[in-house]
Amino acid sequence: HYSEGTAYPPMTVLIFHTRYANDASARGDLIDVWTGRARKAFQFAEDGIAGREWILGDMFSAADVMLGFTLGAAQSVGVLDDSLPHLQSYFGRLLSRPPLRRALAD
């Protein structure tokens, strides 16, 4: 539930204005507010993933798939950056998984 219910809602606003409406540069205050909300939501996951390989510890799960999608969106709008080093490392692990590499190649 965290991925879709907490972390992704701010991403919806950011992606809408950067990808669909293409008006992010004219909506600076709005973008700043929702970027801050996204960073706050991701800080929870940043703290939680520290010291773990996957969300559930050593076991890859559907929770990782869900959070991976959300992190991909965050990376695409610049929210997933150096301020979230544990999540960046985690996202790198997700991207290195052969099934995901195959899916992205199609």
PDB file of N, CA and C in Angstrom:
ATOM      1  N   HIS A   1       0.806  -1.189   0.000  1.00  0.00           N
ATOM      2  CA  HIS A   1       0.000   0.000   0.000  1.00  0.00           C
ATOM      3  C   HIS A   1       0.852   1.258   0.000  1.00  0.00           C
ATOM      4  N   TYR A   2       2.020   1.228   0.604  1.00  0.00           N
ATOM      5  CA  TYR A   2       2.882   2.407   0.662  1.00  0.00           C
ATOM      6  C   TYR A   2       3.190   2.954  -0.738  1.00  0.00           C
ATOM      7  N   SER A   3       3.564   2.061  -1.650  1.00  0.00           N
ATOM      8  CA  SER A   3       3.972   2.513  -2.985  1.00  0.00           C
ATOM      9  C   SER A   3       2.879   3.299  -3.684  1.00  0.00           C
ATOM     10  N   GLU A   4       1.680   2.763  -3.695  1.00  0.00           N
ATOM     11  CA  GLU A   4       0.583   3.406  -4.413  1.00  0.00           C
ATOM     12  C   GLU A   4      -0.172   4.432  -3.575  1.00  0.00           C
ATOM     13  N   GLY A   5      -0.253   4.206  -2.282  1.00  0.00           N
ATOM     14  CA  GLY A   5      -1.065   5.072  -1.437  1.00  0.00           C
ATOM     15  C   GLY A   5      -0.339   6.241  -0.820  1.00  0.00           C
ATOM     16  N   THR A   6       0.986   6.143  -0.682  1.00  0.00           N
ATOM     17  CA  THR A   6       1.758   7.206  -0.039  1.00  0.00           C
ATOM     18  C   THR A   6       2.792   7.812  -0.974  1.00  0.00           C
ATOM     19  N   ALA A   7       3.623   6.967  -1.561  1.00  0.00           N
ATOM     20  CA  ALA A   7       4.729   7.474  -2.363  1.00  0.00           C
ATOM     21  C   ALA A   7       4.298   7.960  -3.747  1.00  0.00           C
ATOM     22  N   TYR A   8       3.340   7.299  -4.368  1.00  0.00           N
ATOM     23  CA  TYR A   8       3.002   7.672  -5.736  1.00  0.00           C
ATOM     24  C   TYR A   8       2.105   8.902  -5.873  1.00  0.00           C
ATOM     25  N   PRO A   9       1.190   9.210  -4.970  1.00  0.00           N
ATOM     26  CA  PRO A   9       0.335  10.387  -5.185  1.00  0.00           C
ATOM     27  C   PRO A   9       1.081  11.684  -5.508  1.00  0.00           C
ATOM     28  N   PRO A  10       2.164  12.037  -4.800  1.00  0.00           N
ATOM     29  CA  PRO A  10       2.864  13.252  -5.230  1.00  0.00           C
ATOM     30  C   PRO A  10       3.483  13.104  -6.624  1.00  0.00           C
ATOM     31  N   MET A  11       3.861  11.885  -6.968  1.00  0.00           N
ATOM     32  CA  MET A  11       4.439  11.643  -8.285  1.00  0.00           C
ATOM     33  C   MET A  11       3.408  11.888  -9.384  1.00  0.00           C
ATOM     34  N   THR A  12       2.146  11.614  -9.096  1.00  0.00           N
ATOM     35  CA  THR A  12       1.079  11.838 -10.075  1.00  0.00           C
ATOM     36  C   THR A  12       1.052  13.293 -10.513  1.00  0.00           C
ATOM     37  N   VAL A  13       1.131  14.193  -9.556  1.00  0.00           N
ATOM     38  CA  VAL A  13       1.117  15.626  -9.866  1.00  0.00           C
ATOM     39  C   VAL A  13       2.362  15.995 -10.665  1.00  0.00           C
ATOM     40  N   LEU A  14       3.521  15.528 -10.212  1.00  0.00           N
ATOM     41  CA  LEU A  14       4.769  15.874 -10.889  1.00  0.00           C
ATOM     42  C   LEU A  14       4.806  15.332 -12.313  1.00  0.00           C
ATOM     43  N   ILE A  15       4.406  14.100 -12.484  1.00  0.00           N
ATOM     44  CA  ILE A  15       4.422  13.501 -13.821  1.00  0.00           C
ATOM     45  C   ILE A  15       3.398  14.179 -14.731  1.00  0.00           C
ATOM     46  N   PHE A  16       2.238  14.500 -14.195  1.00  0.00           N
ATOM     47  CA  PHE A  16       1.238  15.185 -15.017  1.00  0.00           C
ATOM     48  C   PHE A  16       1.812  16.485 -15.583  1.00  0.00           C
ATOM     49  N   HIS A  17       2.418  17.287 -14.719  1.00  0.00           N
ATOM     50  CA  HIS A  17       2.890  18.600 -15.165  1.00  0.00           C
ATOM     51  C   HIS A  17       4.182  18.538 -15.975  1.00  0.00           C
ATOM     52  N   THR A  18       4.996  17.507 -15.768  1.00  0.00           N
ATOM     53  CA  THR A  18       6.238  17.414 -16.538  1.00  0.00           C
ATOM     54  C   THR A  18       6.073  16.638 -17.839  1.00  0.00           C
ATOM     55  N   ARG A  19       5.194  15.662 -17.864  1.00  0.00           N
ATOM     56  CA  ARG A  19       5.081  14.788 -19.031  1.00  0.00           C
ATOM     57  C   ARG A  19       3.840  15.036 -19.882  1.00  0.00           C
ATOM     58  N   TYR A  20       2.728  15.357 -19.258  1.00  0.00           N
ATOM     59  CA  TYR A  20       1.483  15.479 -20.010  1.00  0.00           C
ATOM     60  C   TYR A  20       1.120  16.931 -20.309  1.00  0.00           C
ATOM     61  N   ALA A  21       1.070  17.761 -19.296  1.00  0.00           N
ATOM     62  CA  ALA A  21       0.711  19.163 -19.510  1.00  0.00           C
ATOM     63  C   ALA A  21       1.907  19.975 -20.018  1.00  0.00           C
ATOM     64  N   ASN A  22       3.103  19.503 -19.760  1.00  0.00           N
ATOM     65  CA  ASN A  22       4.328  20.212 -20.169  1.00  0.00           C
ATOM     66  C   ASN A  22       4.347  21.658 -19.686  1.00  0.00           C
ATOM     67  N   ASP A  23       3.850  21.872 -18.486  1.00  0.00           N
ATOM     68  CA  ASP A  23       3.817  23.230 -17.955  1.00  0.00           C
ATOM     69  C   ASP A  23       4.562  23.359 -16.626  1.00  0.00           C
ATOM     70  N   ALA A  24       5.455  22.429 -16.333  1.00  0.00           N
ATOM     71  CA  ALA A  24       6.162  22.441 -15.048  1.00  0.00           C
ATOM     72  C   ALA A  24       6.947  23.729 -14.847  1.00  0.00           C
ATOM     73  N   SER A  25       7.549  24.261 -15.900  1.00  0.00           N
ATOM     74  CA  SER A  25       8.347  25.486 -15.745  1.00  0.00           C
ATOM     75  C   SER A  25       7.469  26.675 -15.366  1.00  0.00           C
ATOM     76  N   ALA A  26       6.225  26.659 -15.766  1.00  0.00           N
ATOM     77  CA  ALA A  26       5.302  27.739 -15.414  1.00  0.00           C
ATOM     78  C   ALA A  26       4.609  27.498 -14.077  1.00  0.00           C
ATOM     79  N   ARG A  27       4.764  26.305 -13.528  1.00  0.00           N
ATOM     80  CA  ARG A  27       4.092  25.942 -12.278  1.00  0.00           C
ATOM     81  C   ARG A  27       5.095  25.685 -11.167  1.00  0.00           C
ATOM     82  N   GLY A  28       6.147  26.483 -11.102  1.00  0.00           N
ATOM     83  CA  GLY A  28       7.252  26.277 -10.169  1.00  0.00           C
ATOM     84  C   GLY A  28       6.845  26.076  -8.725  1.00  0.00           C
ATOM     85  N   ASP A  29       5.944  26.916  -8.216  1.00  0.00           N
ATOM     86  CA  ASP A  29       5.525  26.781  -6.816  1.00  0.00           C
ATOM     87  C   ASP A  29       4.836  25.442  -6.574  1.00  0.00           C
ATOM     88  N   LEU A  30       3.975  25.053  -7.478  1.00  0.00           N
ATOM     89  CA  LEU A  30       3.273  23.780  -7.368  1.00  0.00           C
ATOM     90  C   LEU A  30       4.267  22.620  -7.423  1.00  0.00           C
ATOM     91  N   ILE A  31       5.202  22.678  -8.359  1.00  0.00           N
ATOM     92  CA  ILE A  31       6.203  21.625  -8.501  1.00  0.00           C
ATOM     93  C   ILE A  31       7.049  21.535  -7.241  1.00  0.00           C
ATOM     94  N   ASP A  32       7.440  22.662  -6.680  1.00  0.00           N
ATOM     95  CA  ASP A  32       8.242  22.660  -5.449  1.00  0.00           C
ATOM     96  C   ASP A  32       7.491  22.018  -4.290  1.00  0.00           C
ATOM     97  N   VAL A  33       6.220  22.343  -4.131  1.00  0.00           N
ATOM     98  CA  VAL A  33       5.419  21.773  -3.042  1.00  0.00           C
ATOM     99  C   VAL A  33       5.325  20.262  -3.188  1.00  0.00           C
ATOM    100  N   TRP A  34       5.000  19.790  -4.388  1.00  0.00           N
ATOM    101  CA  TRP A  34       4.813  18.352  -4.579  1.00  0.00           C
ATOM    102  C   TRP A  34       6.128  17.594  -4.611  1.00  0.00           C
ATOM    103  N   THR A  35       7.195  18.242  -5.020  1.00  0.00           N
ATOM    104  CA  THR A  35       8.520  17.611  -4.920  1.00  0.00           C
ATOM    105  C   THR A  35       8.873  17.423  -3.453  1.00  0.00           C
ATOM    106  N   GLY A  36       8.592  18.413  -2.631  1.00  0.00           N
ATOM    107  CA  GLY A  36       8.836  18.289  -1.192  1.00  0.00           C
ATOM    108  C   GLY A  36       8.022  17.177  -0.568  1.00  0.00           C
ATOM    109  N   ARG A  37       6.779  17.060  -0.971  1.00  0.00           N
ATOM    110  CA  ARG A  37       5.926  15.983  -0.452  1.00  0.00           C
ATOM    111  C   ARG A  37       6.445  14.618  -0.896  1.00  0.00           C
ATOM    112  N   ALA A  38       6.906  14.534  -2.134  1.00  0.00           N
ATOM    113  CA  ALA A  38       7.460  13.272  -2.631  1.00  0.00           C
ATOM    114  C   ALA A  38       8.718  12.907  -1.859  1.00  0.00           C
ATOM    115  N   ARG A  39       9.590  13.871  -1.646  1.00  0.00           N
ATOM    116  CA  ARG A  39      10.833  13.596  -0.906  1.00  0.00           C
ATOM    117  C   ARG A  39      10.534  13.132   0.517  1.00  0.00           C
ATOM    118  N   LYS A  40       9.536  13.739   1.129  1.00  0.00           N
ATOM    119  CA  LYS A  40       9.155  13.328   2.482  1.00  0.00           C
ATOM    120  C   LYS A  40       8.632  11.894   2.473  1.00  0.00           C
ATOM    121  N   ALA A  41       7.826  11.550   1.494  1.00  0.00           N
ATOM    122  CA  ALA A  41       7.306  10.181   1.389  1.00  0.00           C
ATOM    123  C   ALA A  41       8.435   9.195   1.144  1.00  0.00           C
ATOM    124  N   PHE A  42       9.393   9.546   0.288  1.00  0.00           N
ATOM    125  CA  PHE A  42      10.501   8.648  -0.016  1.00  0.00           C
ATOM    126  C   PHE A  42      11.494   8.544   1.134  1.00  0.00           C
ATOM    127  N   GLN A  43      11.547   9.538   1.992  1.00  0.00           N
ATOM    128  CA  GLN A  43      12.456   9.453   3.132  1.00  0.00           C
ATOM    129  C   GLN A  43      12.087   8.282   4.037  1.00  0.00           C
ATOM    130  N   PHE A  44      10.809   8.007   4.153  1.00  0.00           N
ATOM    131  CA  PHE A  44      10.345   6.857   4.937  1.00  0.00           C
ATOM    132  C   PHE A  44      10.940   5.568   4.375  1.00  0.00           C
ATOM    133  N   ALA A  45      10.858   5.401   3.046  1.00  0.00           N
ATOM    134  CA  ALA A  45      11.418   4.205   2.410  1.00  0.00           C
ATOM    135  C   ALA A  45      12.936   4.211   2.477  1.00  0.00           C
ATOM    136  N   GLU A  46      13.547   5.361   2.344  1.00  0.00           N
ATOM    137  CA  GLU A  46      15.010   5.488   2.451  1.00  0.00           C
ATOM    138  C   GLU A  46      15.480   4.958   3.794  1.00  0.00           C
ATOM    139  N   ASP A  47      14.814   5.367   4.856  1.00  0.00           N
ATOM    140  CA  ASP A  47      15.184   4.907   6.196  1.00  0.00           C
ATOM    141  C   ASP A  47      14.907   3.411   6.360  1.00  0.00           C
ATOM    142  N   GLY A  48      13.819   2.935   5.781  1.00  0.00           N
ATOM    143  CA  GLY A  48      13.430   1.540   5.944  1.00  0.00           C
ATOM    144  C   GLY A  48      14.277   0.561   5.152  1.00  0.00           C
ATOM    145  N   ILE A  49      14.811   0.979   4.014  1.00  0.00           N
ATOM    146  CA  ILE A  49      15.568   0.055   3.166  1.00  0.00           C
ATOM    147  C   ILE A  49      17.039  -0.019   3.589  1.00  0.00           C
ATOM    148  N   ALA A  50      17.478   0.907   4.397  1.00  0.00           N
ATOM    149  CA  ALA A  50      18.880   0.903   4.845  1.00  0.00           C
ATOM    150  C   ALA A  50      19.210  -0.427   5.506  1.00  0.00           C
ATOM    151  N   GLY A  51      20.256  -1.075   5.028  1.00  0.00           N
ATOM    152  CA  GLY A  51      20.679  -2.347   5.597  1.00  0.00           C
ATOM    153  C   GLY A  51      19.925  -3.557   5.077  1.00  0.00           C
ATOM    154  N   ARG A  52      19.025  -3.356   4.136  1.00  0.00           N
ATOM    155  CA  ARG A  52      18.253  -4.462   3.564  1.00  0.00           C
ATOM    156  C   ARG A  52      18.540  -4.556   2.069  1.00  0.00           C
ATOM    157  N   GLU A  53      18.486  -5.764   1.566  1.00  0.00           N
ATOM    158  CA  GLU A  53      18.620  -5.926   0.122  1.00  0.00           C
ATOM    159  C   GLU A  53      17.303  -5.624  -0.577  1.00  0.00           C
ATOM    160  N   TRP A  54      16.212  -6.118  -0.005  1.00  0.00           N
ATOM    161  CA  TRP A  54      14.873  -5.946  -0.571  1.00  0.00           C
ATOM    162  C   TRP A  54      13.937  -5.452   0.526  1.00  0.00           C
ATOM    163  N   ILE A  55      12.732  -5.085   0.166  1.00  0.00           N
ATOM    164  CA  ILE A  55      11.773  -4.557   1.138  1.00  0.00           C
ATOM    165  C   ILE A  55      11.577  -5.509   2.318  1.00  0.00           C
ATOM    166  N   LEU A  56      11.474  -6.805   2.026  1.00  0.00           N
ATOM    167  CA  LEU A  56      11.259  -7.788   3.090  1.00  0.00           C
ATOM    168  C   LEU A  56      12.562  -8.356   3.637  1.00  0.00           C
ATOM    169  N   GLY A  57      13.660  -7.726   3.364  1.00  0.00           N
ATOM    170  CA  GLY A  57      14.949  -8.214   3.857  1.00  0.00           C
ATOM    171  C   GLY A  57      15.726  -8.902   2.758  1.00  0.00           C
ATOM    172  N   ASP A  58      15.888 -10.214   2.881  1.00  0.00           N
ATOM    173  CA  ASP A  58      16.660 -10.980   1.898  1.00  0.00           C
ATOM    174  C   ASP A  58      15.812 -11.539   0.760  1.00  0.00           C
ATOM    175  N   MET A  59      14.501 -11.386   0.845  1.00  0.00           N
ATOM    176  CA  MET A  59      13.609 -12.022  -0.118  1.00  0.00           C
ATOM    177  C   MET A  59      12.971 -10.989  -1.049  1.00  0.00           C
ATOM    178  N   PHE A  60      13.185 -11.133  -2.345  1.00  0.00           N
ATOM    179  CA  PHE A  60      12.532 -10.298  -3.344  1.00  0.00           C
ATOM    180  C   PHE A  60      11.042 -10.637  -3.351  1.00  0.00           C
ATOM    181  N   SER A  61      10.176  -9.612  -3.467  1.00  0.00           N
ATOM    182  CA  SER A  61       8.734  -9.851  -3.410  1.00  0.00           C
ATOM    183  C   SER A  61       7.984  -8.881  -4.321  1.00  0.00           C
ATOM    184  N   ALA A  62       6.691  -9.058  -4.369  1.00  0.00           N
ATOM    185  CA  ALA A  62       5.832  -8.147  -5.136  1.00  0.00           C
ATOM    186  C   ALA A  62       5.933  -6.719  -4.612  1.00  0.00           C
ATOM    187  N   ALA A  63       6.231  -6.555  -3.337  1.00  0.00           N
ATOM    188  CA  ALA A  63       6.406  -5.206  -2.786  1.00  0.00           C
ATOM    189  C   ALA A  63       7.552  -4.483  -3.492  1.00  0.00           C
ATOM    190  N   ASP A  64       8.583  -5.229  -3.856  1.00  0.00           N
ATOM    191  CA  ASP A  64       9.711  -4.639  -4.576  1.00  0.00           C
ATOM    192  C   ASP A  64       9.300  -4.211  -5.985  1.00  0.00           C
ATOM    193  N   VAL A  65       8.453  -5.004  -6.620  1.00  0.00           N
ATOM    194  CA  VAL A  65       7.967  -4.653  -7.954  1.00  0.00           C
ATOM    195  C   VAL A  65       7.185  -3.342  -7.879  1.00  0.00           C
ATOM    196  N   MET A  66       6.307  -3.239  -6.903  1.00  0.00           N
ATOM    197  CA  MET A  66       5.487  -2.031  -6.754  1.00  0.00           C
ATOM    198  C   MET A  66       6.338  -0.806  -6.479  1.00  0.00           C
ATOM    199  N   LEU A  67       7.265  -0.924  -5.538  1.00  0.00           N
ATOM    200  CA  LEU A  67       8.104   0.223  -5.219  1.00  0.00           C
ATOM    201  C   LEU A  67       9.029   0.551  -6.379  1.00  0.00           C
ATOM    202  N   GLY A  68       9.464  -0.452  -7.119  1.00  0.00           N
ATOM    203  CA  GLY A  68      10.325  -0.206  -8.269  1.00  0.00           C
ATOM    204  C   GLY A  68       9.666   0.687  -9.309  1.00  0.00           C
ATOM    205  N   PHE A  69       8.389   0.446  -9.582  1.00  0.00           N
ATOM    206  CA  PHE A  69       7.658   1.300 -10.530  1.00  0.00           C
ATOM    207  C   PHE A  69       7.637   2.742 -10.029  1.00  0.00           C
ATOM    208  N   THR A  70       7.341   2.909  -8.759  1.00  0.00           N
ATOM    209  CA  THR A  70       7.266   4.245  -8.179  1.00  0.00           C
ATOM    210  C   THR A  70       8.625   4.927  -8.203  1.00  0.00           C
ATOM    211  N   LEU A  71       9.686   4.188  -7.922  1.00  0.00           N
ATOM    212  CA  LEU A  71      11.030   4.768  -7.967  1.00  0.00           C
ATOM    213  C   LEU A  71      11.432   5.141  -9.387  1.00  0.00           C
ATOM    214  N   GLY A  72      11.006   4.364 -10.363  1.00  0.00           N
ATOM    215  CA  GLY A  72      11.268   4.727 -11.751  1.00  0.00           C
ATOM    216  C   GLY A  72      10.630   6.063 -12.105  1.00  0.00           C
ATOM    217  N   ALA A  73       9.407   6.252 -11.636  1.00  0.00           N
ATOM    218  CA  ALA A  73       8.727   7.529 -11.856  1.00  0.00           C
ATOM    219  C   ALA A  73       9.482   8.654 -11.143  1.00  0.00           C
ATOM    220  N   ALA A  74       9.912   8.383  -9.921  1.00  0.00           N
ATOM    221  CA  ALA A  74      10.648   9.393  -9.151  1.00  0.00           C
ATOM    222  C   ALA A  74      11.952   9.768  -9.839  1.00  0.00           C
ATOM    223  N   GLN A  75      12.627   8.786 -10.392  1.00  0.00           N
ATOM    224  CA  GLN A  75      13.877   9.071 -11.098  1.00  0.00           C
ATOM    225  C   GLN A  75      13.605   9.916 -12.346  1.00  0.00           C
ATOM    226  N   SER A  76      12.515   9.629 -13.016  1.00  0.00           N
ATOM    227  CA  SER A  76      12.215  10.342 -14.262  1.00  0.00           C
ATOM    228  C   SER A  76      11.942  11.824 -14.067  1.00  0.00           C
ATOM    229  N   VAL A  77      11.532  12.216 -12.861  1.00  0.00           N
ATOM    230  CA  VAL A  77      11.272  13.637 -12.597  1.00  0.00           C
ATOM    231  C   VAL A  77      12.283  14.248 -11.632  1.00  0.00           C
ATOM    232  N   GLY A  78      13.361  13.527 -11.356  1.00  0.00           N
ATOM    233  CA  GLY A  78      14.447  14.072 -10.541  1.00  0.00           C
ATOM    234  C   GLY A  78      14.267  13.998  -9.043  1.00  0.00           C
ATOM    235  N   VAL A  79      13.270  13.288  -8.577  1.00  0.00           N
ATOM    236  CA  VAL A  79      13.066  13.165  -7.133  1.00  0.00           C
ATOM    237  C   VAL A  79      14.017  12.135  -6.530  1.00  0.00           C
ATOM    238  N   LEU A  80      14.253  11.050  -7.249  1.00  0.00           N
ATOM    239  CA  LEU A  80      15.209  10.032  -6.789  1.00  0.00           C
ATOM    240  C   LEU A  80      16.601  10.520  -7.174  1.00  0.00           C
ATOM    241  N   ASP A  81      17.298  11.076  -6.192  1.00  0.00           N
ATOM    242  CA  ASP A  81      18.612  11.654  -6.454  1.00  0.00           C
ATOM    243  C   ASP A  81      19.575  11.304  -5.331  1.00  0.00           C
ATOM    244  N   ASP A  82      20.693  11.996  -5.265  1.00  0.00           N
ATOM    245  CA  ASP A  82      21.739  11.695  -4.281  1.00  0.00           C
ATOM    246  C   ASP A  82      21.297  11.880  -2.838  1.00  0.00           C
ATOM    247  N   SER A  83      20.184  12.561  -2.616  1.00  0.00           N
ATOM    248  CA  SER A  83      19.699  12.734  -1.236  1.00  0.00           C
ATOM    249  C   SER A  83      19.074  11.439  -0.698  1.00  0.00           C
ATOM    250  N   LEU A  84      18.886  10.456  -1.567  1.00  0.00           N
ATOM    251  CA  LEU A  84      18.287   9.175  -1.193  1.00  0.00           C
ATOM    252  C   LEU A  84      19.221   8.034  -1.614  1.00  0.00           C
ATOM    253  N   PRO A  85      20.414   7.951  -1.017  1.00  0.00           N
ATOM    254  CA  PRO A  85      21.412   6.979  -1.487  1.00  0.00           C
ATOM    255  C   PRO A  85      20.998   5.519  -1.322  1.00  0.00           C
ATOM    256  N   HIS A  86      20.281   5.182  -0.262  1.00  0.00           N
ATOM    257  CA  HIS A  86      19.855   3.793  -0.069  1.00  0.00           C
ATOM    258  C   HIS A  86      18.824   3.389  -1.120  1.00  0.00           C
ATOM    259  N   LEU A  87      17.904   4.302  -1.428  1.00  0.00           N
ATOM    260  CA  LEU A  87      16.914   4.006  -2.456  1.00  0.00           C
ATOM    261  C   LEU A  87      17.549   3.952  -3.841  1.00  0.00           C
ATOM    262  N   GLN A  88      18.533   4.799  -4.084  1.00  0.00           N
ATOM    263  CA  GLN A  88      19.224   4.736  -5.372  1.00  0.00           C
ATOM    264  C   GLN A  88      19.924   3.384  -5.540  1.00  0.00           C
ATOM    265  N   SER A  89      20.581   2.933  -4.500  1.00  0.00           N
ATOM    266  CA  SER A  89      21.257   1.640  -4.545  1.00  0.00           C
ATOM    267  C   SER A  89      20.243   0.516  -4.741  1.00  0.00           C
ATOM    268  N   TYR A  90      19.164   0.586  -4.007  1.00  0.00           N
ATOM    269  CA  TYR A  90      18.081  -0.402  -4.114  1.00  0.00           C
ATOM    270  C   TYR A  90      17.509  -0.413  -5.533  1.00  0.00           C
ATOM    271  N   PHE A  91      17.263   0.761  -6.087  1.00  0.00           N
ATOM    272  CA  PHE A  91      16.719   0.841  -7.441  1.00  0.00           C
ATOM    273  C   PHE A  91      17.710   0.245  -8.445  1.00  0.00           C
ATOM    274  N   GLY A  92      18.986   0.457  -8.221  1.00  0.00           N
ATOM    275  CA  GLY A  92      20.005  -0.170  -9.067  1.00  0.00           C
ATOM    276  C   GLY A  92      19.933  -1.687  -9.008  1.00  0.00           C
ATOM    277  N   ARG A  93      19.702  -2.222  -7.801  1.00  0.00           N
ATOM    278  CA  ARG A  93      19.542  -3.680  -7.676  1.00  0.00           C
ATOM    279  C   ARG A  93      18.319  -4.164  -8.446  1.00  0.00           C
ATOM    280  N   LEU A  94      17.235  -3.407  -8.355  1.00  0.00           N
ATOM    281  CA  LEU A  94      16.036  -3.775  -9.100  1.00  0.00           C
ATOM    282  C   LEU A  94      16.309  -3.779 -10.605  1.00  0.00           C
ATOM    283  N   LEU A  95      16.988  -2.737 -11.081  1.00  0.00           N
ATOM    284  CA  LEU A  95      17.261  -2.620 -12.510  1.00  0.00           C
ATOM    285  C   LEU A  95      18.222  -3.686 -13.014  1.00  0.00           C
ATOM    286  N   SER A  96      19.008  -4.259 -12.120  1.00  0.00           N
ATOM    287  CA  SER A  96      19.965  -5.282 -12.547  1.00  0.00           C
ATOM    288  C   SER A  96      19.352  -6.682 -12.590  1.00  0.00           C
ATOM    289  N   ARG A  97      18.125  -6.834 -12.129  1.00  0.00           N
ATOM    290  CA  ARG A  97      17.482  -8.150 -12.155  1.00  0.00           C
ATOM    291  C   ARG A  97      17.180  -8.551 -13.603  1.00  0.00           C
ATOM    292  N   PRO A  98      17.601  -9.749 -14.000  1.00  0.00           N
ATOM    293  CA  PRO A  98      17.381 -10.184 -15.389  1.00  0.00           C
ATOM    294  C   PRO A  98      15.931 -10.086 -15.877  1.00  0.00           C
ATOM    295  N   PRO A  99      14.920 -10.451 -15.082  1.00  0.00           N
ATOM    296  CA  PRO A  99      13.550 -10.327 -15.605  1.00  0.00           C
ATOM    297  C   PRO A  99      13.181  -8.877 -15.947  1.00  0.00           C
ATOM    298  N   LEU A 100      13.618  -7.940 -15.139  1.00  0.00           N
ATOM    299  CA  LEU A 100      13.309  -6.544 -15.424  1.00  0.00           C
ATOM    300  C   LEU A 100      14.087  -6.058 -16.650  1.00  0.00           C
ATOM    301  N   ARG A 101      15.342  -6.459 -16.747  1.00  0.00           N
ATOM    302  CA  ARG A 101      16.119  -6.067 -17.927  1.00  0.00           C
ATOM    303  C   ARG A 101      15.456  -6.592 -19.206  1.00  0.00           C
ATOM    304  N   ARG A 102      14.959  -7.818 -19.168  1.00  0.00           N
ATOM    305  CA  ARG A 102      14.264  -8.383 -20.336  1.00  0.00           C
ATOM    306  C   ARG A 102      12.988  -7.603 -20.622  1.00  0.00           C
ATOM    307  N   ALA A 103      12.228  -7.277 -19.589  1.00  0.00           N
ATOM    308  CA  ALA A 103      10.976  -6.549 -19.776  1.00  0.00           C
ATOM    309  C   ALA A 103      11.237  -5.159 -20.349  1.00  0.00           C
ATOM    310  N   LEU A 104      12.267  -4.494 -19.880  1.00  0.00           N
ATOM    311  CA  LEU A 104      12.585  -3.160 -20.382  1.00  0.00           C
ATOM    312  C   LEU A 104      13.114  -3.188 -21.815  1.00  0.00           C
ATOM    313  N   ALA A 105      13.698  -4.311 -22.197  1.00  0.00           N
ATOM    314  CA  ALA A 105      14.255  -4.436 -23.546  1.00  0.00           C
ATOM    315  C   ALA A 105      13.152  -4.630 -24.590  1.00  0.00           C
ATOM    316  N   ASP A 106      12.006  -5.133 -24.173  1.00  0.00           N
ATOM    317  CA  ASP A 106      10.914  -5.402 -25.128  1.00  0.00           C
ATOM    318  C   ASP A 106      10.217  -4.142 -25.560  1.00  0.00           C
TER     319      ASP A 106
END
